[in-house]
Coordinates of C-alpha atoms and ligand atoms in Angstrom, one line a residue:
X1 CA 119.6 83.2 72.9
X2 CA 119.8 79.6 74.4
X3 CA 120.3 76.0 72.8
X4 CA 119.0 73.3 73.7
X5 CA 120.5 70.6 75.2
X6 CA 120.8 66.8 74.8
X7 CA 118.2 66.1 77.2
X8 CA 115.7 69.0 75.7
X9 CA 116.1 67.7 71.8
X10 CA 115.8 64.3 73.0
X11 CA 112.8 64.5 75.2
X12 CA 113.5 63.0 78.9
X13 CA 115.3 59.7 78.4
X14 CA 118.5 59.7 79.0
X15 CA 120.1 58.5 75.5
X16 CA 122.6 55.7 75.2
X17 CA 125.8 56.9 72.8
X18 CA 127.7 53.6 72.1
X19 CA 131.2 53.2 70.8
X20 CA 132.6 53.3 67.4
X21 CA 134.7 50.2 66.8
X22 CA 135.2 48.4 63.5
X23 CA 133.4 51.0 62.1
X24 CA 129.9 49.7 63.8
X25 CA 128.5 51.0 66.9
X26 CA 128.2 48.5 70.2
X27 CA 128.0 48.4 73.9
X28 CA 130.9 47.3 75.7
X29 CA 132.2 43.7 76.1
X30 CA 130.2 43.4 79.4
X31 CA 127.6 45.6 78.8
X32 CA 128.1 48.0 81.5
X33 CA 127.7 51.8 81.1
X34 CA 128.3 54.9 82.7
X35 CA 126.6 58.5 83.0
X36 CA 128.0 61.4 81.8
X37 CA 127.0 64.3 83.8
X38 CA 126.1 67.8 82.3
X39 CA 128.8 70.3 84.6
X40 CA 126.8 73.1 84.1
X41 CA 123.0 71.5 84.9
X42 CA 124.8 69.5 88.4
X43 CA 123.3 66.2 88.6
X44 CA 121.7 66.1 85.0
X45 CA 122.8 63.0 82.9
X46 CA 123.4 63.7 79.5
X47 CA 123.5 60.5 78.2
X48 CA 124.7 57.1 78.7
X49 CA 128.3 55.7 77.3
X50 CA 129.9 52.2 77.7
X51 CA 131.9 51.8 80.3
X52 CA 134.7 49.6 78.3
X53 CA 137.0 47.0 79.5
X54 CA 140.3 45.5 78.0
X55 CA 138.1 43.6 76.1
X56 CA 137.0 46.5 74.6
X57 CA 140.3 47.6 73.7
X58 CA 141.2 44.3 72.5
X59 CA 138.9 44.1 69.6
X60 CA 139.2 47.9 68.4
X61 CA 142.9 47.4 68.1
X62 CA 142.1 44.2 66.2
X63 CA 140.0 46.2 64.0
X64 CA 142.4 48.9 63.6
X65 CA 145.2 46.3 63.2
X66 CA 143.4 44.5 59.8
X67 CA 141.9 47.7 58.5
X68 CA 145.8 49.5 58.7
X69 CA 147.9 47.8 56.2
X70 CA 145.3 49.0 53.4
X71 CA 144.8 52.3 54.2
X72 CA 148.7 52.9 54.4
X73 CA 149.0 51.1 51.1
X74 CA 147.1 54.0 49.3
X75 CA 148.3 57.0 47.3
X76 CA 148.5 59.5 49.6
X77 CA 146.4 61.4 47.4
X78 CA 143.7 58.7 48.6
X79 CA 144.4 59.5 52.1
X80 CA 144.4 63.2 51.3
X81 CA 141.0 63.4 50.1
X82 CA 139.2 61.2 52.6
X83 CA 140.5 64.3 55.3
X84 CA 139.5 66.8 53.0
X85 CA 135.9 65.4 52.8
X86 CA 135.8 64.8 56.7
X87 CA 137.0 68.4 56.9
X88 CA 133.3 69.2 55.2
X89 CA 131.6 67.0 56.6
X90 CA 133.5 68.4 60.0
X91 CA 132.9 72.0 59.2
X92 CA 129.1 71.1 57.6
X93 CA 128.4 69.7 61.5
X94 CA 130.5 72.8 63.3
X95 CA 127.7 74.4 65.0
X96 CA 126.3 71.2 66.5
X97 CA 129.4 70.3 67.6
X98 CA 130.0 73.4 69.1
X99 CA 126.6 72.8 71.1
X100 CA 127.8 69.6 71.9
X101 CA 131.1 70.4 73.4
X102 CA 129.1 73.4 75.5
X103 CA 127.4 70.8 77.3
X104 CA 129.4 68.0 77.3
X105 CA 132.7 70.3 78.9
X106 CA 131.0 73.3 80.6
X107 CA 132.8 75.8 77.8
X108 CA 130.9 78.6 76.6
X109 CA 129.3 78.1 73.1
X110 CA 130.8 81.6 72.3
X111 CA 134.1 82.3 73.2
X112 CA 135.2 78.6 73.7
X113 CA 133.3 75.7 72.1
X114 CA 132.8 77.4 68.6
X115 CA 136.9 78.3 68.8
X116 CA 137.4 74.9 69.4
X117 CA 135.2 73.2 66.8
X118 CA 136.8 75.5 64.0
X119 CA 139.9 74.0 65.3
X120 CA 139.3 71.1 64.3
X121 CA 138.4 71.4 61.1
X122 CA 141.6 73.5 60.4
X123 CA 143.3 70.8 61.7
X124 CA 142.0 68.1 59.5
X125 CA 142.1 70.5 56.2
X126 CA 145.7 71.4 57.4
X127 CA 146.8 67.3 57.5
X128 CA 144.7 66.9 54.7
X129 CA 146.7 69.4 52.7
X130 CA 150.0 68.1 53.5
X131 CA 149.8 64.6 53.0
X132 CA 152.4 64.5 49.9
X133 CA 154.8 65.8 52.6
X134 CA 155.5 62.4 54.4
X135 CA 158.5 61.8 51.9
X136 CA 161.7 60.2 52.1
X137 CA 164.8 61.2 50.3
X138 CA 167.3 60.1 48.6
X139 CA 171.2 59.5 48.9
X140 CA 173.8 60.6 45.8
X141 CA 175.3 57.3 46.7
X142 CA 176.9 56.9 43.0
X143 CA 175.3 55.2 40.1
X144 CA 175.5 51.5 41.3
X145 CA 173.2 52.1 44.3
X146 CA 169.8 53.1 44.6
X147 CA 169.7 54.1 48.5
X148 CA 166.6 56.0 49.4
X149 CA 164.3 56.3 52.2
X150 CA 160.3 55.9 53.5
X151 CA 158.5 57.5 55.4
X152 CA 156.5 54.7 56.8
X153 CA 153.5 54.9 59.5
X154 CA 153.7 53.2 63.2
X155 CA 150.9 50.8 62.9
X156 CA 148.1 51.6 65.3
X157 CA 147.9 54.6 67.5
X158 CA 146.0 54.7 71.1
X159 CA 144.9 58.1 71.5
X160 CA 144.2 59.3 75.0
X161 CA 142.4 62.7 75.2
X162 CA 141.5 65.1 78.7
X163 CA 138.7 66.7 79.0
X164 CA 139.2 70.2 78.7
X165 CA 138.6 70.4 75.0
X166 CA 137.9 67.1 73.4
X167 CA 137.5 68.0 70.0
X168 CA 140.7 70.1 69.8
X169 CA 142.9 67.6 71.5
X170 CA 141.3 64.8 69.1
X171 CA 142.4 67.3 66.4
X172 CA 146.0 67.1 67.3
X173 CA 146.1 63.4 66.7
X174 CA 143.8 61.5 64.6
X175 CA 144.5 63.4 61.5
X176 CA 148.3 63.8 62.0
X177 CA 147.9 60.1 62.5
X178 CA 146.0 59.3 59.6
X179 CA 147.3 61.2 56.6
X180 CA 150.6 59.4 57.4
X181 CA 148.9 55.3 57.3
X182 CA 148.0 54.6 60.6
X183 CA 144.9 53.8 62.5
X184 CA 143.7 54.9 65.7
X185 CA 142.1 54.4 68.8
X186 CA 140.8 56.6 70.8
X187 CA 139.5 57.1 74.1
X188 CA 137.8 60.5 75.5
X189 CA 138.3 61.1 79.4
X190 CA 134.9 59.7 80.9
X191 CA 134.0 63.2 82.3
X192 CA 133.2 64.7 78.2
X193 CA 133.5 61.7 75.7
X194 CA 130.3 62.7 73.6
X195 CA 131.8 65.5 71.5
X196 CA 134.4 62.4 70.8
X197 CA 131.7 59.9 69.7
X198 CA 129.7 62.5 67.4
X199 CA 133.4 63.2 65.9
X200 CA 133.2 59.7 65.2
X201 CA 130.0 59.4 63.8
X202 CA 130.9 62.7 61.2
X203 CA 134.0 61.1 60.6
X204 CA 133.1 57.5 60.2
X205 CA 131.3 57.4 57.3
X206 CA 134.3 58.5 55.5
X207 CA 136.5 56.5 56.3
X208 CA 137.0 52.6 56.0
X209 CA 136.0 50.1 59.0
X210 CA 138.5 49.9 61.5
X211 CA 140.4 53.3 60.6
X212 CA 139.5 55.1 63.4
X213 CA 137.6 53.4 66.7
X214 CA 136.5 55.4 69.8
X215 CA 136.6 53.3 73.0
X216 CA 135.0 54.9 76.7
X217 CA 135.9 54.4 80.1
X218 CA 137.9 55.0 82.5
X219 CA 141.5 55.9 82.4
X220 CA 142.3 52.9 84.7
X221 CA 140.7 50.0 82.6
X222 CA 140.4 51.3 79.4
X223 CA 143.6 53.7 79.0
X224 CA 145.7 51.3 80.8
X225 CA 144.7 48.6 78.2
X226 CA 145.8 50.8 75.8
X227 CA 148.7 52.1 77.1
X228 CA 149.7 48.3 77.9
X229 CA 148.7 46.7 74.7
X230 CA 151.4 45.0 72.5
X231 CA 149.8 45.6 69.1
X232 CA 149.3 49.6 70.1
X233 CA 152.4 50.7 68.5
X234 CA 152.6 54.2 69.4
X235 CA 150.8 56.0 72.5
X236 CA 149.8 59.7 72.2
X237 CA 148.4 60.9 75.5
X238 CA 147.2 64.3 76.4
X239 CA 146.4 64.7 80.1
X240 CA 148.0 65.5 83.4
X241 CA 151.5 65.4 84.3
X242 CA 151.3 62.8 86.7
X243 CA 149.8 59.9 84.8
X244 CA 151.5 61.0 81.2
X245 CA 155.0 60.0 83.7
X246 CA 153.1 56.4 84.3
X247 CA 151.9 56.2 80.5
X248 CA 155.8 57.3 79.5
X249 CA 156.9 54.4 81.9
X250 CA 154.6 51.4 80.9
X251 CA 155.0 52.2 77.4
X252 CA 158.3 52.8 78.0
X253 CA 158.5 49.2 79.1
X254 CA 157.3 47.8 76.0
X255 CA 159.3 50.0 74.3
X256 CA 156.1 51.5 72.3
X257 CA 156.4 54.8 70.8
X258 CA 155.0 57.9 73.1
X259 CA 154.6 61.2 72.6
X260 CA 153.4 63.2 75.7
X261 CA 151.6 66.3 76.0
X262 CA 151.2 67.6 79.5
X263 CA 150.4 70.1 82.2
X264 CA 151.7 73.9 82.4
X265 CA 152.0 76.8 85.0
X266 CA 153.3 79.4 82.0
X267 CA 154.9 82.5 83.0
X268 CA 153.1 85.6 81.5
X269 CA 155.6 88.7 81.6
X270 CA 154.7 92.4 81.9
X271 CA 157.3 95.0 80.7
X272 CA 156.6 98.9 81.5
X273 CA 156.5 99.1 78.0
X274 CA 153.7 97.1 77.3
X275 CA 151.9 98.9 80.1
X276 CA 152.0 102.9 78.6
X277 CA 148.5 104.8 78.7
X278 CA 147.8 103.6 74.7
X279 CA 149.0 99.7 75.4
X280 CA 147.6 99.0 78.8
X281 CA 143.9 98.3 77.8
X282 CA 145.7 96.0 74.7
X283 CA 148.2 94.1 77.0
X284 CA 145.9 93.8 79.8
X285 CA 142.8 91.6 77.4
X286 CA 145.8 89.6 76.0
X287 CA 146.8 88.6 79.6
X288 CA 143.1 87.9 80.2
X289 CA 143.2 85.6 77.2
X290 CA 146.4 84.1 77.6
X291 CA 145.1 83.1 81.2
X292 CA 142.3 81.3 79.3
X293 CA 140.0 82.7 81.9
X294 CA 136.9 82.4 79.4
X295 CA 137.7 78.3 79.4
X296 CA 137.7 78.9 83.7
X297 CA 141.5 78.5 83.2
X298 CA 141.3 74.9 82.0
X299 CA 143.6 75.1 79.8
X300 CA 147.4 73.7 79.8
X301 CA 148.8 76.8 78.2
X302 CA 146.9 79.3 80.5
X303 CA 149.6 82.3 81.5
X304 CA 148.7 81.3 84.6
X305 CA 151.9 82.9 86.7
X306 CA 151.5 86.8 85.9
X307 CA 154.6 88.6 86.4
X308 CA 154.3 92.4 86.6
X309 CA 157.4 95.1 86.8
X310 CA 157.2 97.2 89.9
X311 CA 156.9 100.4 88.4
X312 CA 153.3 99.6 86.5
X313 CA 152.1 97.2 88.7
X314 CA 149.1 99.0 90.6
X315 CA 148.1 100.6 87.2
X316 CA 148.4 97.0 84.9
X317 CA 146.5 95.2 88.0
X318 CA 143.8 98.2 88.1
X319 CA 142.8 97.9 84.3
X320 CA 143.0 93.9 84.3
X321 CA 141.0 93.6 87.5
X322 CA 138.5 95.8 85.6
X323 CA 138.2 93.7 82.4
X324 CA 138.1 90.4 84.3
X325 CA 135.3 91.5 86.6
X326 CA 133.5 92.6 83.5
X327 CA 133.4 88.7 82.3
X328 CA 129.8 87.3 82.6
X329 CA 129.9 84.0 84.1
X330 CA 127.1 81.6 83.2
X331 CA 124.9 78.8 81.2
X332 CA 127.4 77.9 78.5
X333 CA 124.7 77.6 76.3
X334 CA 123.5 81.5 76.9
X335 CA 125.4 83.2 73.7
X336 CA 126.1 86.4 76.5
X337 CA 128.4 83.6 77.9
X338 CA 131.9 84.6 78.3
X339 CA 132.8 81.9 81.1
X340 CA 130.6 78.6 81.4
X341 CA 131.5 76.0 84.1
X342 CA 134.5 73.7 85.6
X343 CA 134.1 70.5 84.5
X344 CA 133.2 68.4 87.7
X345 CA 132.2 68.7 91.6
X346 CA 135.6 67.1 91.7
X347 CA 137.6 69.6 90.0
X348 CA 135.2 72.7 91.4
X349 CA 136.4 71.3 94.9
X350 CA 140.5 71.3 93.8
X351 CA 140.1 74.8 92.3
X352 CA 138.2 76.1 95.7
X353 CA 140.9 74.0 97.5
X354 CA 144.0 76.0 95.7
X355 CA 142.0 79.4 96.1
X356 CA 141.5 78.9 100.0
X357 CA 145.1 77.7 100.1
X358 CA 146.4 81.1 98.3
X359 CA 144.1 83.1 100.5
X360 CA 145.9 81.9 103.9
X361 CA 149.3 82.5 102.5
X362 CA 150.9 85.6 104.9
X363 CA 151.0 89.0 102.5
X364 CA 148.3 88.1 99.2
X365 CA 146.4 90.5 98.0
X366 CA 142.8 89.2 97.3
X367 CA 142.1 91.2 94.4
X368 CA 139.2 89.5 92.6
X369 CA 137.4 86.1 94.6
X370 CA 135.3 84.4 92.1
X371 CA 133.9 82.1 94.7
X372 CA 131.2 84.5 96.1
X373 CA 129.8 83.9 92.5
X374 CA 125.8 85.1 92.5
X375 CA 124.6 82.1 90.6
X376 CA 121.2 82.2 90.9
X377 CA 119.5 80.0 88.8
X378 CA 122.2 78.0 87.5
X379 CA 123.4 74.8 89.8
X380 CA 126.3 73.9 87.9
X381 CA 130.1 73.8 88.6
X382 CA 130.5 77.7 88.9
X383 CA 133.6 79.6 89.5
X384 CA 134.3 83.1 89.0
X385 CA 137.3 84.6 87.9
X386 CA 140.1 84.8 90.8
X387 CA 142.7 87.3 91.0
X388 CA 145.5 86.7 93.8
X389 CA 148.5 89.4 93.8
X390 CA 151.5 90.0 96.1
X391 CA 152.5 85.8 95.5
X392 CA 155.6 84.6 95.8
X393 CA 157.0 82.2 92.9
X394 CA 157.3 80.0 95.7
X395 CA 153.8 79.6 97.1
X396 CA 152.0 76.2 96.0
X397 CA 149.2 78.1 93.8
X398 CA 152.3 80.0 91.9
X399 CA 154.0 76.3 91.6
X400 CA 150.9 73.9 90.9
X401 CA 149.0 73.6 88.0
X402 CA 145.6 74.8 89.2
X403 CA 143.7 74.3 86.2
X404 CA 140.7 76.7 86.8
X405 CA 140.5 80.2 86.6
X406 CA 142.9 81.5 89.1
X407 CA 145.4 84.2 88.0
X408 CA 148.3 84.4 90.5
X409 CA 150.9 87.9 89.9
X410 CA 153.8 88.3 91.3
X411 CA 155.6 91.6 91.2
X412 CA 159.2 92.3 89.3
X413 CA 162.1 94.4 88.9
X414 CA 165.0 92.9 87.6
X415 CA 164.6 91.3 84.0
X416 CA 167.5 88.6 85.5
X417 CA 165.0 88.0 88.2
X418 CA 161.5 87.7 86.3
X419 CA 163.2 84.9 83.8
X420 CA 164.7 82.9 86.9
X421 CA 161.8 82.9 88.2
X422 CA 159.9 82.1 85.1
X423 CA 161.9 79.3 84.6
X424 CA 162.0 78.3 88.0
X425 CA 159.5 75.4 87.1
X426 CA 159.4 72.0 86.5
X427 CA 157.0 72.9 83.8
X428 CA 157.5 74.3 80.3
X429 CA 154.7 74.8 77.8
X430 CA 154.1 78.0 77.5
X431 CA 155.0 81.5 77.7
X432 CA 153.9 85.2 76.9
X433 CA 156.2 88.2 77.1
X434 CA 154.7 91.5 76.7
X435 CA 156.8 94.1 75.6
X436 CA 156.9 97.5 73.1
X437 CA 160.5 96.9 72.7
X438 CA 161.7 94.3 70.1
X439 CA 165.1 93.9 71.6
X440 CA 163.6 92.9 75.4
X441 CA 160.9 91.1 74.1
X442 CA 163.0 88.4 71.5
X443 CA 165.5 88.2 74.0
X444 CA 163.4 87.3 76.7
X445 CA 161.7 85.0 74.6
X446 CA 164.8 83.0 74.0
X447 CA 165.7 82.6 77.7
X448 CA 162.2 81.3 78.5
X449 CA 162.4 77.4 78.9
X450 CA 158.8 76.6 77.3
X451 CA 158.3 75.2 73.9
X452 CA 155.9 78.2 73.1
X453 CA 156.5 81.1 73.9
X454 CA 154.0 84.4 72.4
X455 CA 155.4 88.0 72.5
X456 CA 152.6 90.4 72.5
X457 CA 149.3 87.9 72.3
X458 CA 147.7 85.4 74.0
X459 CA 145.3 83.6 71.7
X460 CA 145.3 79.5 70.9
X461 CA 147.6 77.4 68.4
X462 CA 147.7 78.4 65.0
X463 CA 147.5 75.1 62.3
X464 CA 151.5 74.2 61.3
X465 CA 152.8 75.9 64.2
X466 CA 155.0 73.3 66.2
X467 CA 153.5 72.6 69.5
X468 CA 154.7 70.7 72.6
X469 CA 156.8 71.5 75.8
X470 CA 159.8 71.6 77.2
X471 CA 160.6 69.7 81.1
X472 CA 157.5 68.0 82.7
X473 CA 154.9 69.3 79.7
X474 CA 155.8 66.8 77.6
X475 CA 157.7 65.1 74.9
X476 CA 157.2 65.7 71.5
X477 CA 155.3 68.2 68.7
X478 CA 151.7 68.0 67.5
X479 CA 150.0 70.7 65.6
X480 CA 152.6 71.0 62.4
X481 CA 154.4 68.7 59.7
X482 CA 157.5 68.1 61.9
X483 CA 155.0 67.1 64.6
X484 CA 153.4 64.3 62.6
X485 CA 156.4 63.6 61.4
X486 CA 158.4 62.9 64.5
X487 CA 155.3 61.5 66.2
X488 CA 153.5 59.1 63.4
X489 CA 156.2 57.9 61.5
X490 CA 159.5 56.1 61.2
X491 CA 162.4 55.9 58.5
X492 CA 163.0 52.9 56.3
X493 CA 166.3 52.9 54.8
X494 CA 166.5 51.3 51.9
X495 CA 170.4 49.9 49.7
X496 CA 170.1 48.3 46.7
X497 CA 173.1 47.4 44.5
X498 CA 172.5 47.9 40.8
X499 CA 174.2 46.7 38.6
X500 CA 175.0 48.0 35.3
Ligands
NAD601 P1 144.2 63.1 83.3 O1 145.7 62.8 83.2 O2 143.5 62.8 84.6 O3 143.5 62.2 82.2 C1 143.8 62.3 80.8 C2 143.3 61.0 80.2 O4 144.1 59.9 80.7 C3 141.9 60.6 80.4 O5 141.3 60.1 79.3 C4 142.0 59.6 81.5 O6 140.9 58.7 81.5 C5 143.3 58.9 81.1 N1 143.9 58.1 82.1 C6 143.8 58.2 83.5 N2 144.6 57.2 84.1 C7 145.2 56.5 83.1 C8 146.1 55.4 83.1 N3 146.5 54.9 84.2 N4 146.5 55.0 81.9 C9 146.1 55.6 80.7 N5 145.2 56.6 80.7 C10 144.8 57.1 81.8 O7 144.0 64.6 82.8 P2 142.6 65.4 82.8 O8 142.3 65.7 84.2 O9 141.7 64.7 81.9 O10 143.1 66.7 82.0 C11 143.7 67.8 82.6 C12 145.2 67.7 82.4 O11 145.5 67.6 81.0 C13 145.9 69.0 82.9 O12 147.1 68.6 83.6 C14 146.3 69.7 81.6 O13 147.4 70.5 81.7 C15 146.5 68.5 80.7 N6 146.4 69.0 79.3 C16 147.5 69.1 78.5 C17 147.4 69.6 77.2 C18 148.6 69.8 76.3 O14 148.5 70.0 75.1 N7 149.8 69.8 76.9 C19 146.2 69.9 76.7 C20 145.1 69.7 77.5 C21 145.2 69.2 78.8

């Protein structure tokens, strides 16, 4: 079965999708706007968003400014229940949302976009939940003081989201940042910002004006503005390594708050054990899924280095090459979907880039080339699932965040050896150890240098598990109550002489 798209419900205009700012809808400053193009129908505009300015961001802060010291001043029980009910109203709208992000990303409806929509409304039941949390304490400091402490919010939060799944990443911050007082404003990457706008939209009605404001455009007008803007008091950014070091620097500069969350190249580690006759069909799907093949590797914790011991190598690579050839590659809105499309003709092009790159390198094994993908019918952003074995930790694709569905396994002997050379990155986000034995597998685990590492399974975040990396993937947690905590909120200590 098929959905439709944008284009099909809405006949053939191409719709305009304004912003969400002071809790009203409008066109940019200067009335510009910009297509956003459907990745997996190339060259089909999906709809129309406003290409924003500073301007822009200059009156959604304002709006979020003004509407912030209210909504902090509220029980939190207030706070609590306006989540709870845009968890419904989330979970009421899940499907469409799902159908959105299928067309707006490229991920299939199926394995990815549904996944990803139930995400979020975990995510704001889970913040809605814990919103007595944000506590303070206080100190035995003997009966003539009173010396306690708030938990008190940052202000107003920019929110900067990539594109690889919106509604996830948008997830990890707008309701950590609401349930503890602030207000937000967010801005979608330009390549998928209408999941972002329809979140809005669910959201909005909710919640008062000027709580939550969604700005478009690009990352060098818009984000800038917001990484730049002295009444943004805290920057969260999601996105690539090299930009989150110039958002960590200008903010830095201002001294604004920032909490970074990054790029990965996470180590995925085969033990014999894990590779017997009655595990090998088990480990081998949870590599698959831990490489996040069925989002085309887009994904910042893909287990994108796979590290197999010598003596089950052939055997491990056999029975994974066999399950990831069995993926079906297609339509993202086709529910026999396992694998839709990479995002843009710009990212398609890096992916091919790294692949042809791998392929020259003297001694790789070609073992599966997605690039001779049979797409007839479909003119999207295609890419089938690559497989390159025989790499050295050294090569570029084994050092390089490739973000599309290339698997790159290199060949072990020594457990000394695989963990050098798992940590022999200047990434950290991720990590999966496969293993029948408890003692190799925990142990392993602690030497890895990620800031989450899985033994035994590959699948996404859990809600209240903490979630950030370690080196170059970023500073600070999202996903969990010390996450919000840490990233939303600061400490007021309070002394007060009483006198008896
Ligand atoms: P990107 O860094 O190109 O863009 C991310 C966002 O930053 C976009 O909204 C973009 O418009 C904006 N931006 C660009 N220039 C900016 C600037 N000068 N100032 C402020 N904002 C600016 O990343 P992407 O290509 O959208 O996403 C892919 C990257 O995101 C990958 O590296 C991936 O690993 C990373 N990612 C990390 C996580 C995580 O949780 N660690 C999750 C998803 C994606």
């Amino acid at each position: 079965m098929k959905h439709q798209t944008i284009l099909e419900l809405n006949g053939s205009d191409i719709p305009d999708w304004p912003m969400y700012v002071g809790g009203g809808w409008v066109a940019s400053v200067d009335g510009a706007w910009a297509d956003v193009v459907c990745p997996s129908r190339a060259g089909t505009t999906l709809a129309r968003v406003p290409s924003g300015t500073s301007a822009d961001v200059d009156r959604a802060v304002a709006a979020a400014r003004v509407a912030q010291p209210a909504w902090a001043a509220q029980h939190f029980t207030a706070r609590q229940r306006a989540l709870l009910k845009v968890a419904d109203a989330l979970e009421a709208n899940a499907e469409a949302l799902a159908v959105l992000t299928a067309q707006d990303t490229g991920n299939a409806l199926r394995t990815q976009a549904r996944p990803e929509s139930a995400t979020l409304v975990a995510l704001f039941r889970y913040f809605g939940g814990i919103a007595g949390e944000f506590k303070g304490t206080v100190l035995p400091a003997g009966d003539d003081q009173l010396q306690y402490t708030r938990v008190e919010p940052l202000g107003v939060v920019g929110a900067i989201l990539p594109w690889n799944s919106p509604l996830m990443i948008a997830a990890m911050k707008i309701p950590a940042a609401l349930v503890t007082g602030n207000t937000v404003v967010v801005k979608p990457a330009e390549d998928a910002p209408l999941t972002i706008l329809r979140l809005a939209e669910i959201i909005g009605e909710h919640l008062p004006a000027g709580v939550l404001n969604v700005v478009t455009g690009r990352g060098s007008t818009v984000g800038e503005a917001i990484v730049q803007h002295p009444d943004i008091d805290k920057v969260s950014f999601t996105g690539s390594t090299s930009v989150g070091r110039h958002v960590a620097a200008a903010a830095g500069e201002r001294m604004a708050h920032v909490s970074l969350e990054l790029g990965g190249k996470s180590p995925s580690i085969v033990f014999p054990s894990a590779a017997t006759p009655d595990r090998i069909e088990a480990t081998a799907a949870g590599v698959l899924l831990a490489m996040r093949f069925t989002r085309q590797g887009q994904s910042c914790t893909a287990g994108s280095r796979l590290f197999v011991h010598e003596d089950v190598y052939e055997q491990f690579l056999e029975e994974l090459t066999r399950q990831v050839s069995a993926l079906k590659v297609g339509d993202p809105l086709d529910e026999e979907t396992d694998m839709g499309t990479i995002i843009s003709a710009k990212q398609h092009q890096t992916v091919r880039e790294y692949i042809e790159d791998g392929k020259n390198q003297d001694g790789v094994r070609v073992v599966l080339d997605g690039t001779e993908l049979a797409t007839e019918g479909l003119d999207g952003f295609y890419q089938g699932p690559t497989i390159l074995a025989g790499v050295q930790n050294t090569w570029r694709v084994a050092r390089e965040e490739i973000f599309g569905p290339v698997l790159v396994v290199i060949p072990w002997r020594e457990v000394d050896d695989v963990v050098a050379m798992a940590n022999d990155s200047h990434y950290g986000l991720a990590a999966y150890v496969w293993s029948a034995q408890l003692d190799e597998a925990i142990t392993t685990a602690h030497r890895i240098e990620s800031g989450w590492v899985q033994v035994n399974q590959g699948g996404g975040q859990v809600v209240g598990q903490s979630y950030g990396g370690y080196k170059q993937s970023g500073i600070g947690r999202e996903f969990s109550l010390e996450g919000a905590i840490e990233g939303f909120t600061q400490t007021k200590q309070i002394n007060v002489k009483l006198s008896s």
